[in-house]
């Protein structure tokens, strides 16, 4: 989760987010190299007193500054295409969950199990250490299992977002959106509605608790 003095991305809790972080670092390194090279060239030209009055064209340098950016774009495009394929939906999800956005809370339905529905409100500050982030009813899910999330809204546009999973799905009234993800390890994942949906937009957080399959089965029996 995001903490004070944390300027980087959150730790990836899914293979998808880990690949996104890698792509971010890869692209940022290329941008730093380009910025340093262009900056050095501009400073060198500033302090250069030599001028060629008879220079009308330079075929070689024009060829170079056309080919080098094209090669750079290839190095950015290849991992980007790989990430696009990873974003594709999983073919065989094991668990399906439906999330419904309300003003201003979330309700959840475990579609694969009967009578498993609950509403999730933001917890009061006195009852939690995570101010404005924790909820009274967390989403309990097993890790290393393919999860399909269905999202819709009952009133206005919301957005179901978990940054550490690399998941952001718009909740639209009258429309059902879906996305699949897989959690790589146990832990708590915090998110918030990422669409300005009204006066209490910042008070409808999302919390996923990732546990083992054995504990998940025990939780289902006790619910």
mmCIF file of C-alpha atoms in Angstrom, residues 79-152:
data_model
loop_
_atom_site.group_PDB
_atom_site.id
_atom_site.type_symbol
_atom_site.label_atom_id
_atom_site.label_comp_id
_atom_site.label_asym_id
_atom_site.label_seq_id
_atom_site.Cartn_x
_atom_site.Cartn_y
_atom_site.Cartn_z
ATOM 1 C CA UNK A 79 7.639 -5.125 -23.841
ATOM 2 C CA UNK A 80 4.495 -3.040 -24.348
ATOM 3 C CA UNK A 81 3.016 -5.677 -26.667
ATOM 4 C CA UNK A 82 3.903 -8.385 -24.170
ATOM 5 C CA UNK A 83 2.050 -6.432 -21.475
ATOM 6 C CA UNK A 84 -0.991 -6.056 -23.724
ATOM 7 C CA UNK A 85 -1.221 -9.834 -24.100
ATOM 8 C CA UNK A 86 -0.933 -10.255 -20.325
ATOM 9 C CA UNK A 87 -3.861 -7.841 -19.921
ATOM 10 C CA UNK A 88 -6.050 -10.209 -21.921
ATOM 11 C CA UNK A 89 -8.735 -12.039 -19.992
ATOM 12 C CA UNK A 90 -7.992 -15.405 -18.429
ATOM 13 C CA UNK A 91 -9.662 -18.341 -20.114
ATOM 14 C CA UNK A 92 -10.719 -20.374 -17.087
ATOM 15 C CA UNK A 93 -11.382 -18.355 -13.903
ATOM 16 C CA UNK A 94 -12.004 -20.396 -10.764
ATOM 17 C CA UNK A 95 -14.012 -17.820 -8.781
ATOM 18 C CA UNK A 96 -16.351 -15.088 -9.988
ATOM 19 C CA UNK A 97 -17.214 -12.055 -7.861
ATOM 20 C CA UNK A 98 -19.650 -9.292 -8.656
ATOM 21 C CA UNK A 99 -18.984 -5.808 -7.272
ATOM 22 C CA UNK A 100 -21.747 -3.196 -7.302
ATOM 23 C CA UNK A 101 -21.003 0.476 -6.733
ATOM 24 C CA UNK A 102 -23.379 2.613 -4.667
ATOM 25 C CA UNK A 103 -23.329 6.142 -3.307
ATOM 26 C CA UNK A 104 -21.063 5.687 -1.398
ATOM 27 C CA UNK A 105 -20.126 2.096 -0.644
ATOM 28 C CA UNK A 106 -19.554 -1.222 -2.413
ATOM 29 C CA UNK A 107 -21.577 -4.407 -2.257
ATOM 30 C CA UNK A 108 -20.243 -7.817 -3.274
ATOM 31 C CA UNK A 109 -21.789 -11.058 -4.476
ATOM 32 C CA UNK A 110 -19.883 -14.329 -4.691
ATOM 33 C CA UNK A 111 -21.700 -15.714 -7.722
ATOM 34 C CA UNK A 112 -20.354 -19.253 -7.313
ATOM 35 C CA UNK A 113 -21.779 -19.647 -3.786
ATOM 36 C CA UNK A 114 -25.357 -19.325 -2.607
ATOM 37 C CA UNK A 115 -26.442 -16.520 -0.275
ATOM 38 C CA UNK A 116 -22.956 -15.031 -0.029
ATOM 39 C CA UNK A 117 -23.542 -11.307 -0.305
ATOM 40 C CA UNK A 118 -22.398 -8.406 1.847
ATOM 41 C CA UNK A 119 -21.926 -4.658 1.832
ATOM 42 C CA UNK A 120 -18.591 -2.986 2.451
ATOM 43 C CA UNK A 121 -18.487 0.411 4.176
ATOM 44 C CA UNK A 122 -15.478 2.429 5.242
ATOM 45 C CA UNK A 123 -14.435 1.654 8.819
ATOM 46 C CA UNK A 124 -14.485 4.338 11.471
ATOM 47 C CA UNK A 125 -11.111 5.818 12.394
ATOM 48 C CA UNK A 126 -11.328 4.527 15.965
ATOM 49 C CA UNK A 127 -11.621 0.907 14.797
ATOM 50 C CA UNK A 128 -8.750 0.709 12.315
ATOM 51 C CA UNK A 129 -5.141 1.762 11.852
ATOM 52 C CA UNK A 130 -5.654 2.518 8.171
ATOM 53 C CA UNK A 131 -7.536 5.786 8.117
ATOM 54 C CA UNK A 132 -9.897 6.211 5.122
ATOM 55 C CA UNK A 133 -8.657 2.912 3.647
ATOM 56 C CA UNK A 134 -10.029 0.025 5.716
ATOM 57 C CA UNK A 135 -13.570 -1.370 5.528
ATOM 58 C CA UNK A 136 -15.854 -3.306 7.824
ATOM 59 C CA UNK A 137 -16.235 -6.264 5.418
ATOM 60 C CA UNK A 138 -13.145 -7.130 3.390
ATOM 61 C CA UNK A 139 -13.125 -9.152 0.189
ATOM 62 C CA UNK A 140 -11.676 -12.551 1.087
ATOM 63 C CA UNK A 141 -9.984 -14.343 -1.797
ATOM 64 C CA UNK A 142 -7.408 -17.127 -2.198
ATOM 65 C CA UNK A 143 -4.077 -16.409 -3.849
ATOM 66 C CA UNK A 144 -2.674 -18.295 -6.864
ATOM 67 C CA UNK A 145 -6.263 -18.697 -8.121
ATOM 68 C CA UNK A 146 -7.732 -17.072 -11.225
ATOM 69 C CA UNK A 147 -10.372 -14.542 -10.169
ATOM 70 C CA UNK A 148 -12.946 -12.929 -12.461
ATOM 71 C CA UNK A 149 -14.363 -9.611 -11.264
ATOM 72 C CA UNK A 150 -17.683 -8.310 -12.606
ATOM 73 C CA UNK A 151 -18.354 -4.639 -11.884
ATOM 74 C CA UNK A 152 -21.438 -2.485 -12.346
#
